[in-house]
């Protein structure tokens, strides 16, 4: 018998899963097309012969726009495969449904390697339900996973978030011939994944700068390493990303995001083909999550190419339409934005806040009452007071609307969280100003002839919006427990920021607070 080490993270046992799978004729289903399902019996799994087919690698999940009904199951290869497909079912009923996967490709401009990514889009699922699946293509051994769909309407669930991870692997030899990490990763990039699995959220938000492939000697290998590290979580719960500046890889696609756009099959936002997947939204329970690509509006030159303004305003127009619809929807209480570059930061000599984001996005957040913004880019943890409006100065300093750090009414303003301790080797928690201040990028200078990069121009401001920051712990993530409350009352999100320490994902709660708003309040 050949079964995965950990079929089910929570819920039904491996025994129950395999017993159910036998009822659907698992061996026949994944081995021969059109095989007749066998009667219920112990699973007799035979390893496929040595046919030269690549394995099912980097298995991961994404939600559709309605997370209660649609899931995408994805994996990749660097060689062509035959009949990529997913066998889907329930723990009790077995794998009775087959869904064909569609293959998309990109060719890495640096290595010339073509990567094929296979996406099986599964529709018509039941809300708040556990499913089991096997991903397979001809000649390969199936890889198993589980997924739980989101609830519909006002129900409790948990999600988590971090950004700026990298990989814990070694990818380049230095001058002494010793392998080193070349993507700003560290062992903590594995620890944070283990920490997320301790919480076992419904989904995880990745706030940009996933694997830093654009810095790596071998970009394809770095992406592969990132998925290998995270598939132990992402095969059981969707990891929903926002593209950061380090997802911009020179030559990959028309604006550099070709790898990111191929590896993920994200909800359709109606964008032009070359922009698909760079912004999107999905609904889980009473929460509308909106993912943005800030390189479109950020002033900082932080990727492999300077793409400021690449959408010609299309992303901003979509964002305003999306925010207006979400705030008007009777079943949506919470609007959560996931993006990379930040509106707030009290780190010195690091990236800083970006005036472009403050000018383009923040007025929309204010107008439509965004509750929460989660970011990365700065490699530490901090959060703002609820902010609403901006000072009439050169940096558009956000104005705090309240100062209680324990309970925050988000009808008064938006809380911004910097959660950039996903695992990089360059944390910024030791760079915080002693008294909260902020370096804001207000413009960029002309391109440096030697590097081609546009240097940032900074203005330092006081930070009256600063609420809580953690100078002690370099790595961690936030967990968000959604409490729908009762009709006529309030709804809450209980937030915990956990520091992560060690390979087993040991967690220490560093910051706890509650977001609250009247339920159904428009």
Short mmCIF file of C-alpha atoms in Angstrom, two decimals:
data_model
loop_
_atom_site.label_atom_id
_atom_site.label_comp_id
_atom_site.label_asym_id
_atom_site.label_seq_id
_atom_site.Cartn_x
_atom_site.Cartn_y
_atom_site.Cartn_z
CA UNK A 1 0.00 0.00 0.00
CA UNK A 2 1.27 3.46 -0.87
CA UNK A 3 -0.45 6.30 0.97
CA UNK A 4 0.64 9.84 1.81
CA UNK A 5 2.24 10.54 5.18
CA UNK A 6 -0.55 12.91 6.21
CA UNK A 7 -3.77 12.59 4.27
CA UNK A 8 -5.99 14.59 6.61
CA UNK A 9 -4.81 17.54 8.70
CA UNK A 10 -8.01 17.69 10.71
CA UNK A 11 -11.36 15.96 10.52
CA UNK A 12 -11.64 12.39 9.16
CA UNK A 13 -8.85 9.94 9.82
CA UNK A 14 -6.62 8.43 7.15
CA UNK A 15 -8.39 5.10 7.73
CA UNK A 16 -11.76 6.71 7.04
CA UNK A 17 -10.42 8.44 3.94
CA UNK A 18 -8.99 5.25 2.46
CA UNK A 19 -12.05 3.22 3.36
CA UNK A 20 -14.20 5.76 1.57
CA UNK A 21 -11.83 5.85 -1.37
CA UNK A 22 -12.12 2.09 -1.77
CA UNK A 23 -15.86 2.46 -2.20
CA UNK A 24 -15.20 4.56 -5.29
CA UNK A 25 -12.70 2.19 -6.78
CA UNK A 26 -9.66 4.42 -6.25
CA UNK A 27 -7.10 2.11 -7.82
CA UNK A 28 -9.13 1.72 -10.98
CA UNK A 29 -10.05 5.39 -11.15
CA UNK A 30 -6.52 6.70 -11.11
CA UNK A 31 -5.00 3.90 -13.14
CA UNK A 32 -7.24 3.39 -16.19
CA UNK A 33 -9.60 5.78 -17.89
CA UNK A 34 -13.18 4.60 -17.78
CA UNK A 35 -12.47 1.83 -15.29
CA UNK A 36 -15.55 0.45 -13.56
CA UNK A 37 -15.66 1.39 -9.87
CA UNK A 38 -14.95 -1.60 -7.69
CA UNK A 39 -17.10 -2.73 -4.83
CA UNK A 40 -16.09 -1.56 -1.36
CA UNK A 41 -12.94 -3.41 -0.35
CA UNK A 42 -9.50 -2.68 1.09
CA UNK A 43 -7.49 -0.43 -1.23
CA UNK A 44 -4.81 -2.34 -3.14
CA UNK A 45 -2.61 0.40 -4.51
CA UNK A 46 0.08 -0.51 -6.98
CA UNK A 47 2.89 1.85 -7.81
CA UNK A 48 2.81 2.80 -11.49
CA UNK A 49 5.52 1.37 -13.68
CA UNK A 50 8.61 3.33 -14.65
CA UNK A 51 7.03 5.12 -17.59
CA UNK A 52 9.16 8.24 -17.35
CA UNK A 53 6.25 10.50 -16.42
CA UNK A 54 7.09 13.40 -14.08
CA UNK A 55 5.61 13.21 -10.61
CA UNK A 56 2.72 15.30 -9.36
CA UNK A 57 4.74 18.19 -7.91
CA UNK A 58 3.83 21.31 -5.95
CA UNK A 59 0.23 20.36 -5.21
CA UNK A 60 -1.72 23.42 -4.07
CA UNK A 61 -5.22 24.84 -3.83
CA UNK A 62 -6.96 28.08 -4.70
CA UNK A 63 -10.53 29.20 -4.05
CA UNK A 64 -12.80 30.49 -6.80
CA UNK A 65 -14.62 33.80 -6.46
CA UNK A 66 -17.24 32.02 -4.32
CA UNK A 67 -15.15 30.00 -1.89
CA UNK A 68 -18.19 28.00 -0.80
CA UNK A 69 -18.66 26.43 -4.23
CA UNK A 70 -15.42 26.48 -6.25
CA UNK A 71 -11.87 25.22 -5.71
CA UNK A 72 -8.91 24.90 -8.10
CA UNK A 73 -6.44 22.04 -7.56
CA UNK A 74 -3.05 22.67 -9.19
CA UNK A 75 0.35 21.03 -9.71
CA UNK A 76 3.25 21.48 -12.11
CA UNK A 77 5.84 19.72 -14.25
CA UNK A 78 8.64 20.64 -16.64
CA UNK A 79 7.65 17.97 -19.15
CA UNK A 80 4.40 17.23 -20.93
CA UNK A 81 1.96 14.90 -19.21
CA UNK A 82 -1.03 12.95 -20.42
CA UNK A 83 -4.55 13.34 -19.05
CA UNK A 84 -3.94 15.45 -15.93
CA UNK A 85 -7.00 15.06 -13.72
CA UNK A 86 -8.36 15.09 -10.22
CA UNK A 87 -10.45 12.44 -8.51
CA UNK A 88 -12.74 14.12 -6.01
CA UNK A 89 -15.08 12.92 -3.31
CA UNK A 90 -15.97 13.02 0.35
CA UNK A 91 -14.37 11.16 3.25
CA UNK A 92 -17.44 8.96 3.55
CA UNK A 93 -18.24 8.50 -0.13
CA UNK A 94 -14.84 8.10 -1.75
CA UNK A 95 -13.38 9.57 -4.92
CA UNK A 96 -16.35 9.32 -7.24
CA UNK A 97 -15.92 12.37 -9.50
CA UNK A 98 -13.27 13.00 -12.15
CA UNK A 99 -12.36 16.55 -13.19
CA UNK A 100 -9.98 17.16 -16.09
CA UNK A 101 -7.18 19.66 -15.52
CA UNK A 102 -6.30 22.38 -18.00
CA UNK A 103 -2.59 22.99 -18.65
CA UNK A 104 -1.04 26.44 -18.88
CA UNK A 105 2.62 27.15 -19.56
CA UNK A 106 5.33 29.75 -19.38
CA UNK A 107 8.94 29.66 -20.53
CA UNK A 108 11.41 31.07 -18.04
CA UNK A 109 13.39 33.75 -19.87
CA UNK A 110 16.52 33.18 -17.82
CA UNK A 111 16.90 29.40 -18.21
CA UNK A 112 14.73 28.68 -21.23
CA UNK A 113 12.86 26.03 -19.22
CA UNK A 114 9.19 25.57 -20.00
CA UNK A 115 6.98 24.99 -16.96
CA UNK A 116 3.57 23.36 -17.30
CA UNK A 117 0.97 23.94 -14.60
CA UNK A 118 -2.15 21.79 -14.45
CA UNK A 119 -5.28 23.36 -12.97
CA UNK A 120 -8.41 21.33 -12.22
CA UNK A 121 -11.30 23.71 -11.56
CA UNK A 122 -13.97 22.04 -9.45
CA UNK A 123 -17.36 23.75 -9.40
CA UNK A 124 -20.71 23.02 -7.79
CA UNK A 125 -19.36 22.06 -4.37
CA UNK A 126 -21.36 22.16 -1.17
CA UNK A 127 -20.64 24.93 1.29
CA UNK A 128 -18.81 24.26 4.55
CA UNK A 129 -18.00 20.69 3.50
CA UNK A 130 -14.89 18.50 3.67
CA UNK A 131 -13.67 16.93 0.43
CA UNK A 132 -10.86 14.53 -0.40
CA UNK A 133 -9.05 14.34 -3.72
CA UNK A 134 -6.25 12.70 -5.66
CA UNK A 135 -4.29 14.59 -8.34
CA UNK A 136 -2.76 12.42 -11.04
CA UNK A 137 -1.65 12.16 -14.65
CA UNK A 138 -0.85 9.06 -16.68
CA UNK A 139 2.19 7.16 -15.47
CA UNK A 140 2.46 9.08 -12.18
CA UNK A 141 1.63 8.17 -8.64
CA UNK A 142 -1.40 10.06 -7.30
CA UNK A 143 -0.91 12.77 -4.69
CA UNK A 144 -3.67 13.15 -2.12
CA UNK A 145 -5.13 16.16 -0.42
CA UNK A 146 -8.16 17.50 1.39
CA UNK A 147 -10.05 20.76 1.24
CA UNK A 148 -12.90 22.34 3.12
CA UNK A 149 -15.15 24.78 1.32
CA UNK A 150 -16.04 28.07 2.95
CA UNK A 151 -19.37 28.59 4.69
CA UNK A 152 -22.08 30.63 3.03
CA UNK A 153 -23.42 33.57 4.93
CA UNK A 154 -22.52 34.46 8.49
CA UNK A 155 -20.59 31.57 10.02
CA UNK A 156 -17.35 31.32 12.04
CA UNK A 157 -14.03 30.39 10.44
CA UNK A 158 -10.33 31.20 10.73
CA UNK A 159 -7.83 32.49 8.19
CA UNK A 160 -4.14 33.35 8.52
CA UNK A 161 -1.69 35.70 6.81
CA UNK A 162 2.00 36.44 6.31
CA UNK A 163 4.22 37.80 3.57
CA UNK A 164 7.86 37.73 2.48
CA UNK A 165 8.76 34.08 2.87
CA UNK A 166 11.49 32.81 0.54
CA UNK A 167 12.52 29.16 0.83
CA UNK A 168 14.52 27.22 3.42
CA UNK A 169 16.56 25.55 0.66
CA UNK A 170 20.02 26.14 -0.84
CA UNK A 171 20.16 27.12 -4.49
CA UNK A 172 23.56 28.56 -5.41
CA UNK A 173 27.24 27.81 -4.81
CA UNK A 174 29.33 30.68 -3.48
CA UNK A 175 32.95 31.43 -4.43
CA UNK A 176 34.14 28.69 -2.07
CA UNK A 177 31.91 26.12 -3.75
CA UNK A 178 29.53 25.93 -0.80
CA UNK A 179 25.80 25.96 -1.39
CA UNK A 180 23.97 29.00 0.01
CA UNK A 181 20.45 30.36 -0.11
CA UNK A 182 20.11 32.91 -2.92
CA UNK A 183 16.49 33.98 -2.53
CA UNK A 184 16.60 35.80 0.85
CA UNK A 185 15.23 32.66 2.48
CA UNK A 186 16.18 31.08 5.78
CA UNK A 187 15.19 28.02 7.83
CA UNK A 188 12.36 30.14 9.24
CA UNK A 189 10.68 29.96 5.82
CA UNK A 190 9.88 26.36 6.71
CA UNK A 191 9.03 27.08 10.34
CA UNK A 192 6.27 29.53 9.44
CA UNK A 193 4.54 26.93 7.26
CA UNK A 194 4.61 24.50 10.18
CA UNK A 195 3.15 27.25 12.36
CA UNK A 196 0.25 27.86 9.96
CA UNK A 197 -0.54 24.15 10.04
CA UNK A 198 -0.79 24.29 13.83
CA UNK A 199 -3.69 26.71 13.38
CA UNK A 200 -5.18 24.80 10.39
CA UNK A 201 -7.03 27.80 8.92
CA UNK A 202 -9.68 27.66 6.23
CA UNK A 203 -7.28 29.61 3.97
CA UNK A 204 -3.98 31.47 4.16
CA UNK A 205 -3.21 34.88 2.63
CA UNK A 206 0.32 35.37 1.27
CA UNK A 207 1.01 39.10 1.26
CA UNK A 208 3.49 39.16 -1.63
CA UNK A 209 7.17 38.26 -2.14
CA UNK A 210 6.49 34.55 -2.11
CA UNK A 211 9.83 32.97 -3.05
CA UNK A 212 12.05 35.80 -4.38
CA UNK A 213 12.70 33.85 -7.58
CA UNK A 214 13.76 37.03 -9.34
CA UNK A 215 16.89 37.10 -7.12
CA UNK A 216 17.77 33.44 -7.62
CA UNK A 217 20.30 31.77 -9.87
CA UNK A 218 17.67 29.22 -10.93
CA UNK A 219 14.24 30.82 -10.91
CA UNK A 220 12.37 27.63 -11.82
CA UNK A 221 14.03 25.65 -9.06
CA UNK A 222 13.22 28.41 -6.55
CA UNK A 223 9.53 28.29 -7.42
CA UNK A 224 9.66 24.50 -7.15
CA UNK A 225 11.34 24.72 -3.74
CA UNK A 226 8.69 27.16 -2.53
CA UNK A 227 5.86 24.83 -3.51
CA UNK A 228 7.66 21.80 -2.07
CA UNK A 229 7.97 23.59 1.26
CA UNK A 230 4.39 24.79 1.33
CA UNK A 231 2.48 21.96 -0.32
CA UNK A 232 2.21 20.25 3.07
CA UNK A 233 -0.19 23.08 3.92
CA UNK A 234 -1.39 24.32 0.52
CA UNK A 235 -2.72 20.88 -0.52
CA UNK A 236 -5.15 21.07 2.42
CA UNK A 237 -6.11 24.76 2.43
CA UNK A 238 -5.92 27.43 -0.29
CA UNK A 239 -2.90 29.72 -0.14
CA UNK A 240 -4.28 32.88 -1.74
CA UNK A 241 -1.47 35.22 -2.86
CA UNK A 242 -0.90 38.86 -3.71
CA UNK A 243 1.90 39.54 -6.17
CA UNK A 244 4.81 41.46 -4.65
CA UNK A 245 7.71 43.27 -6.29
CA UNK A 246 9.86 40.11 -6.20
CA UNK A 247 7.28 38.25 -8.31
CA UNK A 248 8.40 40.59 -11.12
CA UNK A 249 10.89 38.48 -13.13
CA UNK A 250 12.59 40.02 -16.14
CA UNK A 251 11.37 38.52 -19.41
CA UNK A 252 8.63 36.36 -17.92
CA UNK A 253 5.49 37.62 -19.58
CA UNK A 254 4.73 41.09 -20.93
CA UNK A 255 5.23 42.82 -17.55
CA UNK A 256 7.26 40.20 -15.67
CA UNK A 257 4.61 38.25 -13.75
CA UNK A 258 4.32 35.30 -16.15
CA UNK A 259 5.50 32.70 -13.63
CA UNK A 260 3.17 33.92 -10.87
CA UNK A 261 0.23 34.11 -13.28
CA UNK A 262 0.87 30.56 -14.50
CA UNK A 263 1.39 28.85 -11.14
CA UNK A 264 -1.86 30.25 -9.73
CA UNK A 265 -5.35 30.07 -11.21
CA UNK A 266 -7.08 32.88 -9.34
CA UNK A 267 -10.63 34.26 -9.51
CA UNK A 268 -11.41 36.12 -12.72
CA UNK A 269 -11.58 39.89 -12.30
CA UNK A 270 -12.34 40.65 -15.93
CA UNK A 271 -8.84 41.95 -16.64
CA UNK A 272 -7.12 41.77 -20.01
CA UNK A 273 -5.33 38.48 -20.69
CA UNK A 274 -1.84 39.78 -19.87
CA UNK A 275 -3.11 41.14 -16.51
CA UNK A 276 -5.19 38.17 -15.34
CA UNK A 277 -4.58 37.05 -11.79
CA UNK A 278 -2.80 40.23 -10.70
CA UNK A 279 -5.90 41.41 -8.85
CA UNK A 280 -8.95 39.42 -7.80
CA UNK A 281 -11.51 38.92 -5.04
CA UNK A 282 -13.35 36.08 -3.33
CA UNK A 283 -16.01 35.65 -0.67
CA UNK A 284 -15.75 33.38 2.37
CA UNK A 285 -18.72 33.58 4.70
CA UNK A 286 -19.38 37.25 5.41
CA UNK A 287 -15.82 38.30 4.43
CA UNK A 288 -14.90 39.71 1.04
CA UNK A 289 -11.16 39.41 0.41
CA UNK A 290 -9.63 41.69 -2.24
CA UNK A 291 -6.09 41.03 -3.48
CA UNK A 292 -4.20 43.86 -5.17
CA UNK A 293 -0.91 44.21 -7.04
CA UNK A 294 0.65 47.38 -5.66
CA UNK A 295 3.47 47.57 -8.22
CA UNK A 296 0.86 49.25 -10.42
CA UNK A 297 0.71 52.28 -8.10
CA UNK A 298 3.79 52.06 -5.84
CA UNK A 299 6.59 54.50 -6.62
CA UNK A 300 9.45 52.29 -5.43
CA UNK A 301 11.50 50.53 -8.10
CA UNK A 302 11.68 47.12 -6.46
CA UNK A 303 11.31 44.42 -9.11
CA UNK A 304 13.32 43.30 -12.11
CA UNK A 305 11.66 46.01 -14.20
CA UNK A 306 9.89 49.26 -13.36
CA UNK A 307 6.20 48.72 -14.14
CA UNK A 308 4.59 51.63 -12.29
CA UNK A 309 1.25 52.43 -13.96
CA UNK A 310 1.21 49.21 -16.00
CA UNK A 311 -2.59 48.76 -15.90
CA UNK A 312 -3.39 52.25 -17.21
CA UNK A 313 -5.85 52.71 -14.33
CA UNK A 314 -7.73 49.46 -14.95
CA UNK A 315 -6.91 48.03 -11.52
CA UNK A 316 -8.09 51.18 -9.73
CA UNK A 317 -11.34 51.25 -11.69
CA UNK A 318 -11.95 47.58 -10.85
CA UNK A 319 -11.07 48.19 -7.19
CA UNK A 320 -13.59 50.99 -6.79
CA UNK A 321 -16.33 48.93 -8.44
CA UNK A 322 -15.46 45.93 -6.26
CA UNK A 323 -15.38 47.96 -3.04
CA UNK A 324 -18.72 49.62 -3.80
CA UNK A 325 -20.36 46.27 -4.52
CA UNK A 326 -18.92 44.63 -1.41
CA UNK A 327 -19.98 47.43 0.92
CA UNK A 328 -23.50 47.42 -0.55
CA UNK A 329 -23.93 43.63 -0.35
CA UNK A 330 -26.34 42.65 2.44
CA UNK A 331 -24.40 39.47 3.32
CA UNK A 332 -20.91 41.03 3.45
CA UNK A 333 -19.82 42.44 6.80
CA UNK A 334 -16.03 42.58 6.37
CA UNK A 335 -13.80 43.89 3.59
CA UNK A 336 -10.21 42.63 3.88
CA UNK A 337 -7.54 43.83 1.44
CA UNK A 338 -4.39 41.76 0.86
CA UNK A 339 -1.49 43.59 -0.84
CA UNK A 340 2.29 43.87 -0.64
CA UNK A 341 3.78 47.39 -0.35
CA UNK A 342 2.72 49.30 2.73
CA UNK A 343 0.87 52.41 3.80
CA UNK A 344 2.51 52.37 7.25
CA UNK A 345 5.91 51.33 8.63
CA UNK A 346 8.12 52.51 11.47
CA UNK A 347 11.26 50.72 10.23
CA UNK A 348 14.32 52.86 9.51
CA UNK A 349 16.69 52.12 6.61
CA UNK A 350 14.35 49.60 5.01
CA UNK A 351 11.73 49.96 2.27
CA UNK A 352 9.43 52.43 3.98
CA UNK A 353 5.85 53.41 3.22
CA UNK A 354 4.92 54.40 -0.33
CA UNK A 355 3.21 57.65 -1.24
CA UNK A 356 1.87 56.11 -4.45
CA UNK A 357 -0.16 53.57 -2.47
CA UNK A 358 -1.35 56.27 -0.08
CA UNK A 359 -2.51 58.48 -2.93
CA UNK A 360 -4.16 55.81 -5.10
CA UNK A 361 -5.64 53.23 -2.71
CA UNK A 362 -6.17 54.88 0.70
CA UNK A 363 -8.89 57.36 -0.41
CA UNK A 364 -10.84 54.39 -1.77
CA UNK A 365 -10.33 52.44 1.45
CA UNK A 366 -11.71 55.44 3.33
CA UNK A 367 -14.65 56.02 1.00
CA UNK A 368 -15.90 52.44 1.14
CA UNK A 369 -14.97 51.60 4.71
CA UNK A 370 -12.34 48.88 4.23
CA UNK A 371 -11.95 47.16 7.60
CA UNK A 372 -8.52 45.56 7.39
CA UNK A 373 -5.44 45.71 5.15
CA UNK A 374 -2.74 43.02 5.45
CA UNK A 375 0.66 43.68 3.85
CA UNK A 376 4.25 42.48 3.74
CA UNK A 377 7.27 44.27 2.20
CA UNK A 378 8.62 45.34 5.62
CA UNK A 379 10.01 42.22 7.31
CA UNK A 380 8.53 42.63 10.78
CA UNK A 381 5.18 42.95 12.53
CA UNK A 382 3.27 46.11 13.36
CA UNK A 383 -0.23 47.52 13.12
CA UNK A 384 -1.92 50.88 12.97
CA UNK A 385 -4.75 52.44 14.87
CA UNK A 386 -7.90 52.65 12.73
CA UNK A 387 -7.14 55.42 10.24
CA UNK A 388 -9.53 57.57 8.26
CA UNK A 389 -8.46 60.54 6.16
CA UNK A 390 -5.02 62.03 5.52
CA UNK A 391 -3.11 65.10 6.61
CA UNK A 392 -2.65 67.75 3.91
CA UNK A 393 1.12 67.33 3.83
CA UNK A 394 3.69 65.98 1.39
CA UNK A 395 3.38 62.41 2.70
CA UNK A 396 -0.42 62.23 3.11
CA UNK A 397 0.02 61.02 6.70
CA UNK A 398 -2.92 58.78 7.73
CA UNK A 399 -5.05 60.21 10.53
CA UNK A 400 -5.88 57.95 13.50
CA UNK A 401 -9.60 57.84 14.29
CA UNK A 402 -9.26 56.11 17.68
CA UNK A 403 -6.46 54.88 19.93
CA UNK A 404 -7.80 51.84 21.81
CA UNK A 405 -5.35 49.03 21.01
CA UNK A 406 -7.56 46.21 22.36
CA UNK A 407 -10.95 46.68 20.69
CA UNK A 408 -11.22 48.49 17.37
CA UNK A 409 -14.48 49.62 15.76
CA UNK A 410 -13.63 49.46 12.05
CA UNK A 411 -16.56 51.68 11.10
CA UNK A 412 -14.29 54.46 12.38
CA UNK A 413 -11.30 53.55 10.22
CA UNK A 414 -9.13 50.94 8.53
CA UNK A 415 -6.54 48.91 10.44
CA UNK A 416 -3.30 48.30 8.52
CA UNK A 417 -1.16 45.31 9.50
CA UNK A 418 2.42 44.74 8.35
CA UNK A 419 3.00 40.97 8.52
CA UNK A 420 6.28 40.52 6.66
CA UNK A 421 7.97 37.93 8.88
CA UNK A 422 7.29 34.96 6.62
CA UNK A 423 10.88 33.71 6.71
CA UNK A 424 13.42 35.92 4.95
CA UNK A 425 17.05 36.15 5.99
CA UNK A 426 16.70 39.97 6.21
CA UNK A 427 14.22 40.77 9.00
CA UNK A 428 13.57 44.42 9.84
CA UNK A 429 12.32 44.12 13.42
CA UNK A 430 15.63 45.47 14.77
CA UNK A 431 15.40 48.57 12.56
CA UNK A 432 12.36 50.21 14.16
CA UNK A 433 12.65 53.89 15.05
CA UNK A 434 12.93 54.27 18.85
CA UNK A 435 10.07 56.77 18.74
CA UNK A 436 7.58 55.88 15.99
CA UNK A 437 8.41 57.65 12.75
CA UNK A 438 8.01 56.67 9.12
CA UNK A 439 10.17 57.00 6.03
CA UNK A 440 7.85 57.63 3.08
CA UNK A 441 8.93 57.24 -0.54
CA UNK A 442 7.63 60.39 -2.21
CA UNK A 443 9.28 59.94 -5.61
CA UNK A 444 12.12 58.18 -7.39
CA UNK A 445 15.17 59.67 -9.02
CA UNK A 446 16.53 59.02 -12.54
CA UNK A 447 17.72 55.50 -13.30
CA UNK A 448 21.26 54.68 -12.17
CA UNK A 449 23.32 53.91 -15.32
CA UNK A 450 25.13 51.09 -13.50
CA UNK A 451 22.08 49.27 -12.13
CA UNK A 452 19.14 50.66 -14.09
CA UNK A 453 17.30 51.20 -10.77
CA UNK A 454 15.52 54.41 -9.80
CA UNK A 455 16.62 55.44 -6.29
CA UNK A 456 13.85 56.31 -3.82
CA UNK A 457 13.52 59.79 -2.34
CA UNK A 458 12.35 59.70 1.27
CA UNK A 459 10.59 62.16 3.58
CA UNK A 460 10.42 61.32 7.29
CA UNK A 461 7.11 61.89 9.10
CA UNK A 462 5.84 61.42 12.63
CA UNK A 463 3.66 58.33 13.00
CA UNK A 464 0.56 59.19 15.07
CA UNK A 465 -1.11 56.18 13.46
CA UNK A 466 1.32 53.70 15.07
CA UNK A 467 -0.45 51.34 17.53
CA UNK A 468 1.59 48.17 18.18
CA UNK A 469 4.94 46.92 16.87
CA UNK A 470 7.16 43.98 17.71
CA UNK A 471 10.90 44.65 17.86
CA UNK A 472 11.77 41.31 19.46
CA UNK A 473 10.58 38.59 17.08
CA UNK A 474 11.64 38.41 13.42
CA UNK A 475 9.20 35.72 12.20
CA UNK A 476 5.52 35.05 12.55
CA UNK A 477 2.01 35.30 11.15
CA UNK A 478 -1.45 36.51 12.13
CA UNK A 479 -4.57 34.42 12.68
CA UNK A 480 -8.05 35.89 12.26
CA UNK A 481 -11.03 34.21 13.96
CA UNK A 482 -14.26 35.45 12.40
CA UNK A 483 -17.18 35.57 14.84
CA UNK A 484 -20.43 36.35 12.98
CA UNK A 485 -22.26 37.46 16.13
CA UNK A 486 -26.04 37.54 16.35
CA UNK A 487 -28.69 39.35 14.29
CA UNK A 488 -29.01 42.92 15.45
CA UNK A 489 -25.70 42.78 17.30
CA UNK A 490 -22.05 43.08 16.39
CA UNK A 491 -19.71 40.86 14.42
CA UNK A 492 -16.06 40.50 15.37
CA UNK A 493 -12.70 39.28 14.15
CA UNK A 494 -10.41 38.17 16.96
CA UNK A 495 -6.82 38.68 15.83
CA UNK A 496 -3.70 37.01 17.22
CA UNK A 497 -0.19 37.65 15.98
CA UNK A 498 2.03 34.65 16.66
CA UNK A 499 5.81 34.63 16.70
CA UNK A 500 7.17 31.38 15.23
CA UNK A 501 10.26 29.69 16.59
CA UNK A 502 11.77 26.41 15.45
CA UNK A 503 11.16 23.64 12.91
CA UNK A 504 7.96 22.42 14.58
CA UNK A 505 6.23 25.76 14.24
CA UNK A 506 6.17 26.54 17.96
CA UNK A 507 3.95 29.58 18.52
CA UNK A 508 4.01 32.43 21.01
CA UNK A 509 1.10 34.87 21.04
CA UNK A 510 2.56 38.41 20.85
CA UNK A 511 -0.42 40.62 20.09
CA UNK A 512 -4.15 40.03 20.58
CA UNK A 513 -6.94 42.43 19.70
CA UNK A 514 -10.50 42.47 18.37
CA UNK A 515 -11.98 44.14 15.33
CA UNK A 516 -15.68 44.82 15.67
CA UNK A 517 -18.49 46.39 13.70
CA UNK A 518 -22.30 46.28 13.76
CA UNK A 519 -23.50 43.20 11.94
CA UNK A 520 -24.97 44.06 8.56
CA UNK A 521 -24.02 47.73 9.00
CA UNK A 522 -23.55 49.47 5.68
#
